Short mmCIF file of C-alpha atoms in Angstrom, two decimals:
data_model
loop_
_atom_site.label_atom_id
_atom_site.label_comp_id
_atom_site.label_asym_id
_atom_site.label_seq_id
_atom_site.Cartn_x
_atom_site.Cartn_y
_atom_site.Cartn_z
CA UNK A 1 0.00 0.00 0.00
CA UNK A 2 1.35 3.45 -0.88
CA UNK A 3 1.95 5.71 2.13
CA UNK A 4 -0.21 8.81 2.39
CA UNK A 5 1.83 11.95 1.93
CA UNK A 6 1.35 15.68 1.87
CA UNK A 7 3.41 18.60 0.72
CA UNK A 8 4.79 18.92 4.23
CA UNK A 9 6.17 15.40 3.94
CA UNK A 10 8.56 16.51 1.22
CA UNK A 11 12.07 17.30 2.34
CA UNK A 12 13.16 20.53 0.67
CA UNK A 13 16.79 21.54 0.40
CA UNK A 14 19.03 23.52 -1.90
CA UNK A 15 21.82 22.10 -4.01
CA UNK A 16 24.72 24.22 -5.16
CA UNK A 17 25.92 22.65 -8.37
CA UNK A 18 28.61 24.15 -10.64
CA UNK A 19 26.94 25.78 -13.65
CA UNK A 20 27.49 24.40 -17.12
CA UNK A 21 26.12 25.85 -20.35
CA UNK A 22 25.91 23.65 -23.43
CA UNK A 23 26.42 24.80 -26.99
CA UNK A 24 22.63 24.87 -27.30
CA UNK A 25 22.49 27.74 -24.81
CA UNK A 26 20.66 25.68 -22.19
CA UNK A 27 22.02 26.03 -18.64
CA UNK A 28 22.22 22.42 -17.59
CA UNK A 29 23.13 22.93 -13.93
CA UNK A 30 22.71 25.70 -11.37
CA UNK A 31 21.66 26.32 -7.77
CA UNK A 32 18.51 24.22 -7.55
CA UNK A 33 15.83 23.34 -5.05
CA UNK A 34 15.92 19.64 -4.08
CA UNK A 35 12.75 17.89 -2.93
CA UNK A 36 12.90 14.39 -1.45
CA UNK A 37 9.95 12.11 -2.14
CA UNK A 38 8.94 10.15 0.95
CA UNK A 39 9.31 6.81 -0.88
CA UNK A 40 9.63 5.33 -4.34
CA UNK A 41 5.91 4.47 -4.48
CA UNK A 42 3.96 5.97 -7.39
CA UNK A 43 1.84 8.30 -5.23
CA UNK A 44 4.90 9.70 -3.47
CA UNK A 45 6.76 10.31 -6.74
CA UNK A 46 3.69 11.92 -8.31
CA UNK A 47 3.20 14.20 -5.30
CA UNK A 48 6.83 15.27 -5.32
CA UNK A 49 6.75 16.05 -9.04
CA UNK A 50 3.52 18.01 -8.72
CA UNK A 51 5.00 20.05 -5.86
CA UNK A 52 8.36 20.77 -7.47
CA UNK A 53 9.15 24.36 -8.48
CA UNK A 54 10.76 25.18 -11.80
CA UNK A 55 14.31 23.90 -12.33
CA UNK A 56 14.24 21.70 -9.23
CA UNK A 57 15.51 18.21 -8.43
CA UNK A 58 13.16 15.52 -7.12
CA UNK A 59 15.09 12.84 -5.24
CA UNK A 60 13.52 9.39 -4.98
CA UNK A 61 14.98 7.16 -2.26
CA UNK A 62 16.19 3.58 -2.44
CA UNK A 63 13.60 0.83 -2.48
CA UNK A 64 11.78 -1.73 -4.58
CA UNK A 65 8.37 -0.31 -5.46
CA UNK A 66 5.53 -1.92 -7.39
CA UNK A 67 3.42 0.71 -9.12
CA UNK A 68 0.78 -1.86 -10.10
CA UNK A 69 -0.86 -0.45 -13.23
CA UNK A 70 -0.25 3.21 -12.28
CA UNK A 71 1.44 5.67 -14.62
CA UNK A 72 3.24 8.64 -13.08
CA UNK A 73 2.83 11.60 -15.44
CA UNK A 74 4.13 15.15 -15.65
CA UNK A 75 2.94 18.01 -17.88
CA UNK A 76 3.78 21.26 -16.04
CA UNK A 77 5.50 24.19 -17.72
CA UNK A 78 8.70 23.64 -15.75
CA UNK A 79 12.09 21.96 -15.92
CA UNK A 80 12.67 19.05 -13.57
CA UNK A 81 15.30 16.44 -12.76
CA UNK A 82 13.85 13.21 -11.38
CA UNK A 83 16.74 11.46 -9.63
CA UNK A 84 16.75 7.99 -8.10
CA UNK A 85 19.34 6.63 -5.69
CA UNK A 86 21.10 4.56 -8.37
CA UNK A 87 20.84 1.59 -10.70
CA UNK A 88 19.73 -1.44 -8.71
CA UNK A 89 18.96 0.77 -5.70
CA UNK A 90 15.74 2.53 -6.74
CA UNK A 91 13.78 -0.17 -8.57
CA UNK A 92 10.38 0.42 -10.16
CA UNK A 93 8.09 -2.41 -11.26
CA UNK A 94 4.49 -2.53 -12.52
CA UNK A 95 3.34 -6.10 -12.08
CA UNK A 96 -0.19 -5.41 -13.36
CA UNK A 97 0.69 -3.02 -16.19
CA UNK A 98 -1.65 -3.16 -19.17
CA UNK A 99 -0.95 -3.09 -22.89
CA UNK A 100 0.41 0.11 -24.43
CA UNK A 101 1.02 1.77 -21.08
CA UNK A 102 4.12 3.36 -19.57
CA UNK A 103 5.42 3.66 -16.04
CA UNK A 104 6.49 7.29 -16.48
CA UNK A 105 5.20 9.87 -18.99
CA UNK A 106 6.35 13.41 -19.73
CA UNK A 107 4.26 15.68 -21.97
CA UNK A 108 6.58 18.24 -23.52
CA UNK A 109 3.74 20.30 -24.92
CA UNK A 110 4.18 21.90 -21.49
CA UNK A 111 7.37 20.60 -19.87
CA UNK A 112 10.45 22.70 -20.61
CA UNK A 113 13.34 20.33 -19.92
CA UNK A 114 13.59 16.82 -18.45
CA UNK A 115 16.43 14.98 -16.77
CA UNK A 116 16.08 11.43 -15.45
CA UNK A 117 18.74 9.33 -13.71
CA UNK A 118 19.46 6.72 -11.09
CA UNK A 119 16.57 4.22 -11.55
CA UNK A 120 16.03 0.65 -12.62
CA UNK A 121 12.73 0.16 -14.46
CA UNK A 122 11.66 -3.48 -14.77
CA UNK A 123 9.04 -4.62 -17.26
CA UNK A 124 6.78 -7.63 -16.98
CA UNK A 125 8.70 -9.48 -19.74
CA UNK A 126 5.53 -11.14 -20.98
CA UNK A 127 3.17 -10.86 -23.93
CA UNK A 128 1.78 -7.66 -22.35
CA UNK A 129 3.14 -4.70 -24.32
CA UNK A 130 4.29 -2.55 -21.41
CA UNK A 131 6.73 0.34 -21.51
CA UNK A 132 9.10 2.20 -19.22
CA UNK A 133 9.49 5.89 -20.13
CA UNK A 134 7.49 7.99 -22.61
CA UNK A 135 8.71 11.40 -23.79
CA UNK A 136 5.89 12.89 -25.86
CA UNK A 137 5.27 16.01 -27.95
CA UNK A 138 8.82 16.92 -28.98
CA UNK A 139 10.90 17.03 -25.79
CA UNK A 140 13.87 19.36 -26.12
CA UNK A 141 17.34 18.99 -24.60
CA UNK A 142 16.39 16.05 -22.41
CA UNK A 143 18.99 14.02 -20.53
CA UNK A 144 18.48 10.35 -19.65
CA UNK A 145 21.49 8.78 -17.96
CA UNK A 146 22.68 6.19 -15.46
CA UNK A 147 19.50 4.18 -15.88
CA UNK A 148 18.61 0.52 -16.39
CA UNK A 149 15.60 -0.70 -18.38
CA UNK A 150 14.91 -4.44 -18.37
CA UNK A 151 12.23 -6.68 -19.85
CA UNK A 152 9.81 -4.34 -21.63
CA UNK A 153 7.81 -5.90 -24.45
CA UNK A 154 6.86 -2.55 -25.97
CA UNK A 155 9.76 -0.16 -25.32
CA UNK A 156 12.07 0.95 -22.56
CA UNK A 157 12.10 4.55 -23.82
CA UNK A 158 9.76 5.96 -26.47
CA UNK A 159 10.49 9.43 -27.83
CA UNK A 160 7.76 10.91 -30.00
CA UNK A 161 7.36 14.24 -31.75
CA UNK A 162 4.07 16.06 -31.83
CA UNK A 163 2.29 14.69 -34.90
CA UNK A 164 2.12 16.88 -38.01
CA UNK A 165 3.73 19.79 -36.18
CA UNK A 166 6.23 22.43 -37.17
CA UNK A 167 9.72 22.58 -35.60
CA UNK A 168 11.22 22.36 -33.07
CA UNK A 169 11.35 18.58 -32.73
CA UNK A 170 12.76 16.11 -30.21
CA UNK A 171 16.40 16.39 -29.32
CA UNK A 172 18.48 15.28 -26.36
CA UNK A 173 20.87 12.58 -25.16
CA UNK A 174 20.60 9.11 -23.61
CA UNK A 175 23.90 7.97 -22.13
CA UNK A 176 25.61 5.53 -19.76
CA UNK A 177 22.52 3.38 -19.33
CA UNK A 178 21.72 -0.33 -19.66
CA UNK A 179 19.00 -2.02 -21.72
CA UNK A 180 18.34 -5.77 -21.67
CA UNK A 181 15.68 -8.33 -22.56
CA UNK A 182 13.28 -6.18 -24.56
CA UNK A 183 11.35 -8.78 -26.56
CA UNK A 184 8.20 -10.85 -26.40
CA UNK A 185 9.31 -14.16 -24.84
CA UNK A 186 6.58 -16.06 -26.71
CA UNK A 187 7.67 -14.61 -30.09
CA UNK A 188 11.08 -12.92 -29.89
CA UNK A 189 11.24 -11.94 -33.58
CA UNK A 190 7.85 -10.23 -33.84
CA UNK A 191 6.04 -7.32 -32.25
CA UNK A 192 7.94 -4.46 -30.69
CA UNK A 193 10.55 -4.90 -27.97
CA UNK A 194 12.63 -1.74 -28.35
CA UNK A 195 14.95 -0.36 -25.66
CA UNK A 196 14.85 2.99 -27.48
CA UNK A 197 12.41 3.94 -30.22
CA UNK A 198 12.27 7.36 -31.89
CA UNK A 199 9.14 8.52 -33.73
CA UNK A 200 9.15 11.76 -35.71
CA UNK A 201 6.52 14.33 -36.61
CA UNK A 202 5.16 12.60 -39.75
CA UNK A 203 6.52 15.59 -41.71
CA UNK A 204 8.95 15.67 -44.63
CA UNK A 205 12.16 17.21 -43.26
CA UNK A 206 15.36 18.48 -44.88
CA UNK A 207 18.36 16.22 -44.44
CA UNK A 208 20.85 17.41 -41.81
CA UNK A 209 23.96 15.63 -40.52
CA UNK A 210 26.27 16.59 -37.69
CA UNK A 211 23.85 18.93 -35.89
CA UNK A 212 22.20 18.91 -32.46
CA UNK A 213 18.79 18.27 -34.04
CA UNK A 214 18.53 14.57 -33.29
CA UNK A 215 18.13 12.07 -30.49
CA UNK A 216 21.62 11.02 -29.38
CA UNK A 217 22.20 7.54 -27.95
CA UNK A 218 25.78 7.21 -26.74
CA UNK A 219 27.90 5.18 -24.31
CA UNK A 220 25.16 2.68 -23.45
CA UNK A 221 24.99 -1.10 -23.08
CA UNK A 222 22.36 -3.16 -24.94
CA UNK A 223 21.87 -6.92 -24.79
CA UNK A 224 19.21 -9.40 -25.95
CA UNK A 225 16.68 -7.01 -27.46
CA UNK A 226 14.48 -7.38 -30.53
CA UNK A 227 15.80 -4.08 -31.92
CA UNK A 228 18.06 -2.11 -29.62
CA UNK A 229 17.22 1.09 -31.54
CA UNK A 230 14.22 1.53 -33.84
CA UNK A 231 12.59 4.52 -35.55
CA UNK A 232 9.94 5.77 -37.96
CA UNK A 233 7.75 8.70 -39.12
CA UNK A 234 10.42 11.29 -39.87
CA UNK A 235 12.74 10.32 -37.00
CA UNK A 236 16.32 11.53 -36.62
CA UNK A 237 18.84 9.75 -34.40
CA UNK A 238 22.56 9.37 -33.74
CA UNK A 239 23.87 6.08 -32.30
CA UNK A 240 27.52 6.23 -31.26
CA UNK A 241 29.99 4.65 -28.84
CA UNK A 242 27.59 1.95 -27.66
CA UNK A 243 28.11 -1.74 -26.85
CA UNK A 244 25.35 -3.85 -28.44
CA UNK A 245 24.98 -7.63 -28.09
CA UNK A 246 22.47 -9.94 -29.73
CA UNK A 247 21.95 -13.55 -28.65
CA UNK A 248 20.57 -16.79 -30.05
CA UNK A 249 17.11 -15.66 -28.89
CA UNK A 250 17.16 -12.22 -30.55
CA UNK A 251 19.53 -12.79 -33.49
CA UNK A 252 16.87 -12.72 -36.24
CA UNK A 253 16.18 -9.00 -35.91
CA UNK A 254 18.67 -6.18 -36.41
CA UNK A 255 20.21 -4.51 -33.39
CA UNK A 256 20.05 -1.10 -35.07
CA UNK A 257 16.99 -0.51 -37.23
CA UNK A 258 15.15 2.25 -39.08
CA UNK A 259 11.73 1.69 -40.61
CA UNK A 260 10.90 2.94 -44.06
CA UNK A 261 7.53 4.16 -45.21
CA UNK A 262 5.18 1.29 -44.59
CA UNK A 263 2.06 0.59 -46.61
CA UNK A 264 -0.33 2.51 -44.37
CA UNK A 265 1.98 5.28 -43.11
CA UNK A 266 2.86 8.73 -44.37
CA UNK A 267 6.59 8.90 -43.60
CA UNK A 268 9.51 6.61 -42.90
CA UNK A 269 12.63 7.38 -40.90
CA UNK A 270 14.47 10.52 -42.00
CA UNK A 271 18.09 10.28 -40.88
CA UNK A 272 20.54 8.14 -38.93
CA UNK A 273 24.19 8.45 -37.98
CA UNK A 274 25.68 5.20 -36.70
CA UNK A 275 29.34 5.21 -35.78
CA UNK A 276 32.03 3.83 -33.50
CA UNK A 277 29.79 1.19 -31.93
CA UNK A 278 30.73 -2.39 -31.00
CA UNK A 279 28.15 -4.92 -32.22
CA UNK A 280 28.54 -8.56 -31.13
CA UNK A 281 26.66 -11.78 -31.80
CA UNK A 282 27.03 -13.77 -28.59
CA UNK A 283 25.70 -17.19 -29.47
CA UNK A 284 26.01 -20.48 -31.30
CA UNK A 285 23.48 -20.16 -34.14
CA UNK A 286 24.63 -19.94 -37.75
CA UNK A 287 24.38 -16.15 -38.17
CA UNK A 288 22.78 -12.97 -36.80
CA UNK A 289 21.52 -9.56 -37.92
CA UNK A 290 23.36 -6.35 -37.05
CA UNK A 291 22.42 -3.08 -38.79
CA UNK A 292 19.41 -2.90 -41.14
CA UNK A 293 18.13 0.37 -42.61
CA UNK A 294 14.72 0.13 -44.28
CA UNK A 295 14.44 3.82 -45.04
CA UNK A 296 15.95 7.23 -44.49
CA UNK A 297 19.48 8.44 -45.17
CA UNK A 298 22.66 8.59 -43.18
CA UNK A 299 26.17 7.43 -42.40
CA UNK A 300 27.49 4.14 -41.01
CA UNK A 301 31.18 4.30 -40.19
CA UNK A 302 33.88 3.15 -37.80
CA UNK A 303 31.86 0.33 -36.23
CA UNK A 304 33.28 -3.01 -35.04
CA UNK A 305 31.15 -6.00 -36.11
CA UNK A 306 32.15 -8.90 -33.88
CA UNK A 307 31.22 -12.37 -32.55
CA UNK A 308 31.60 -14.37 -29.34
CA UNK A 309 30.66 -18.05 -29.34
CA UNK A 310 30.67 -21.04 -31.66
CA UNK A 311 28.63 -19.38 -34.42
CA UNK A 312 29.69 -20.37 -37.92
CA UNK A 313 29.31 -16.89 -39.42
CA UNK A 314 28.68 -14.28 -36.72
CA UNK A 315 26.88 -11.14 -37.86
CA UNK A 316 26.30 -11.77 -41.53
CA UNK A 317 26.53 -8.25 -42.97
CA UNK A 318 28.10 -4.97 -41.95
CA UNK A 319 24.85 -3.30 -43.02
CA UNK A 320 21.65 -4.18 -44.83
CA UNK A 321 19.88 -1.57 -46.95
CA UNK A 322 16.37 -2.60 -47.83
CA UNK A 323 12.93 -1.24 -48.64
CA UNK A 324 9.76 -2.19 -46.81
CA UNK A 325 8.70 -5.49 -48.37
CA UNK A 326 5.61 -4.31 -50.23
CA UNK A 327 7.73 -2.03 -52.42
CA UNK A 328 10.16 -4.58 -53.89
CA UNK A 329 9.54 -7.17 -56.61
CA UNK A 330 9.53 -10.87 -55.89
CA UNK A 331 12.95 -12.44 -55.74
CA UNK A 332 13.09 -15.11 -58.43
CA UNK A 333 16.53 -16.49 -57.69
CA UNK A 334 17.21 -16.89 -61.42
CA UNK A 335 20.30 -14.70 -61.44
CA UNK A 336 18.75 -12.11 -63.74
CA UNK A 337 18.96 -8.38 -62.97
CA UNK A 338 16.10 -7.09 -60.84
CA UNK A 339 13.38 -5.08 -62.55
CA UNK A 340 11.15 -2.17 -61.64
CA UNK A 341 7.89 -3.06 -59.98
CA UNK A 342 5.00 -1.78 -62.14
CA UNK A 343 3.78 1.55 -60.83
CA UNK A 344 6.72 2.05 -58.46
CA UNK A 345 9.27 4.38 -59.97
CA UNK A 346 12.63 5.03 -58.38
CA UNK A 347 12.82 6.38 -55.75
CA UNK A 348 10.10 4.76 -53.71
CA UNK A 349 8.87 7.36 -51.16
CA UNK A 350 11.27 7.72 -48.21
CA UNK A 351 13.61 4.99 -49.40
CA UNK A 352 17.35 5.37 -48.83
CA UNK A 353 18.93 7.57 -51.50
CA UNK A 354 21.87 9.12 -49.62
CA UNK A 355 23.73 6.52 -47.53
CA UNK A 356 27.48 6.51 -46.89
CA UNK A 357 29.21 3.47 -45.42
CA UNK A 358 32.94 3.30 -44.70
CA UNK A 359 35.70 2.33 -42.30
CA UNK A 360 33.86 -0.47 -40.51
CA UNK A 361 35.76 -3.52 -39.19
CA UNK A 362 33.93 -6.82 -39.65
CA UNK A 363 35.10 -10.02 -37.97
CA UNK A 364 33.47 -13.18 -39.35
CA UNK A 365 33.75 -16.42 -37.41
CA UNK A 366 35.04 -18.34 -40.43
CA UNK A 367 37.44 -15.49 -41.32
CA UNK A 368 36.32 -15.26 -44.94
CA UNK A 369 32.59 -14.35 -44.64
CA UNK A 370 31.58 -17.65 -46.30
CA UNK A 371 30.15 -15.76 -49.24
CA UNK A 372 28.45 -13.02 -47.21
CA UNK A 373 29.01 -9.46 -48.42
CA UNK A 374 29.69 -6.28 -46.51
CA UNK A 375 26.44 -4.74 -47.81
CA UNK A 376 23.20 -6.49 -48.59
CA UNK A 377 20.33 -4.97 -50.57
CA UNK A 378 18.26 -8.10 -51.13
CA UNK A 379 16.05 -8.61 -48.13
CA UNK A 380 15.41 -12.26 -47.17
CA UNK A 381 14.57 -14.70 -49.97
CA UNK A 382 11.22 -13.46 -51.20
CA UNK A 383 11.83 -9.97 -52.58
CA UNK A 384 14.63 -8.15 -54.36
CA UNK A 385 15.49 -4.49 -53.73
CA UNK A 386 18.53 -4.14 -55.97
CA UNK A 387 16.69 -2.15 -58.63
CA UNK A 388 15.87 0.56 -56.09
CA UNK A 389 19.12 0.52 -54.10
CA UNK A 390 22.21 0.86 -56.26
CA UNK A 391 25.80 1.61 -55.34
CA UNK A 392 27.00 5.00 -56.53
CA UNK A 393 23.46 6.33 -56.72
CA UNK A 394 21.63 5.46 -53.49
CA UNK A 395 24.54 4.33 -51.34
CA UNK A 396 28.29 4.85 -51.38
CA UNK A 397 31.08 2.78 -49.86
CA UNK A 398 33.22 5.80 -49.03
CA UNK A 399 33.27 8.73 -46.58
CA UNK A 400 30.58 11.35 -47.09
CA UNK A 401 32.21 14.52 -48.44
CA UNK A 402 32.13 17.36 -45.93
CA UNK A 403 30.64 15.28 -43.14
CA UNK A 404 31.61 16.37 -39.61
CA UNK A 405 30.05 14.53 -36.64
CA UNK A 406 28.46 16.46 -33.81
CA UNK A 407 30.81 17.01 -30.81
CA UNK A 408 31.34 13.99 -28.57
CA UNK A 409 30.51 13.64 -25.75
CA UNK A 410 27.25 15.48 -26.24
CA UNK A 411 27.53 19.01 -24.78
CA UNK A 412 24.40 18.49 -22.66
CA UNK A 413 26.34 15.94 -20.61
CA UNK A 414 28.63 18.62 -19.24
CA UNK A 415 32.39 18.43 -19.01
CA UNK A 416 33.36 16.14 -17.40
CA UNK A 417 29.99 15.21 -15.90
CA UNK A 418 31.05 16.65 -12.55
CA UNK A 419 27.53 16.48 -11.17
CA UNK A 420 27.47 12.73 -11.43
CA UNK A 421 31.00 11.78 -10.38
CA UNK A 422 30.05 10.00 -7.17
CA UNK A 423 26.26 9.83 -7.30
CA UNK A 424 25.46 6.69 -9.24
CA UNK A 425 27.01 3.35 -8.44
CA UNK A 426 25.25 0.27 -9.77
CA UNK A 427 24.35 -2.44 -7.28
CA UNK A 428 23.81 -4.99 -10.04
CA UNK A 429 27.20 -5.09 -11.72
CA UNK A 430 26.72 -2.16 -14.09
CA UNK A 431 29.13 -1.93 -17.01
CA UNK A 432 30.15 1.63 -16.24
CA UNK A 433 32.31 3.16 -13.54
CA UNK A 434 30.19 6.16 -12.64
CA UNK A 435 32.48 7.45 -9.94
#
């Protein structure tokens, strides 16, 4: 049973934190009011958030709390940092969560800036499509860090722009967090099961690389997820400096994914920048998927494609470039050149037309790829996308001229994350030294 609380039950203090201003002009730290929730129960967290003044910190104490089917939500016109006591120390579960529901929701139609850290969110890991964190209506300059999300069948974090809206759109950074076991245990290769999914505004956007206008996912650990990163509807993301592992259970779906325009949708993914990640197949099956882009444009460079186990191949391809299946002709297997599908001229809406792939290191288990290529544009055995995806026109196996990546680490993190030096130590064997 949740304890009854009142505003007077909140411990209020002041924190003097060294200021840091990012290149976006947002002051990320300052002297801030700190409110302590009386417990980690949903009612206590909700009360503390509702009582928090602008630019304050809400501290949630250690504990293992079951929120049942409750969603804690926040939609005030304020900035807030919701801070748990650490990974494995403040643990949130929802054992009776329903389909398509989240433990924590922020509505950025109102909220100015969000920071979240120091929690473990545990999903039901069942056929129920539950979720952890929802950032809706184009959250700007958010920071999600030192978190663990485990066992969500829908998504650990969903980031969604306001539909059919004008700029500005979602941007922020997710860093030094852990994501494991996001898949449906009864059907690991189908459904959702995304640690991080980015949905755009459903608008056609100009192509931009190397800017702050994206969701940044950096320095995180992912293991045994259906897709570790997924996207659609005009999304823009940057995935860099992460450790991603797929297993025998999850190997049939790509670790890094971007949807194209599907048959009943208006837009596919817009842009992706994928670089300096370590992708590993940890298992014994014949082969596994790694990176698969079904739409949008971007760069894939400097990644290590690796294996660990008795697999015969490992990760089969450095990258797959495909089109959503309804837009490609049937694959005949007769060795003849692919042909245009009647009524579908090149380019198919929102297909990849500007991809650049270079400098990746691929380690195959048999050392010679066993006939597998670096790049694959024929998806599975039943359709053939080579007519619509051609080297030198739609993709290039060389550096993109003039491309400069956005500064790393992301400026919102601060330099060198002085706020967090001794605050977040994992009690469950976290992969990062946060001290």
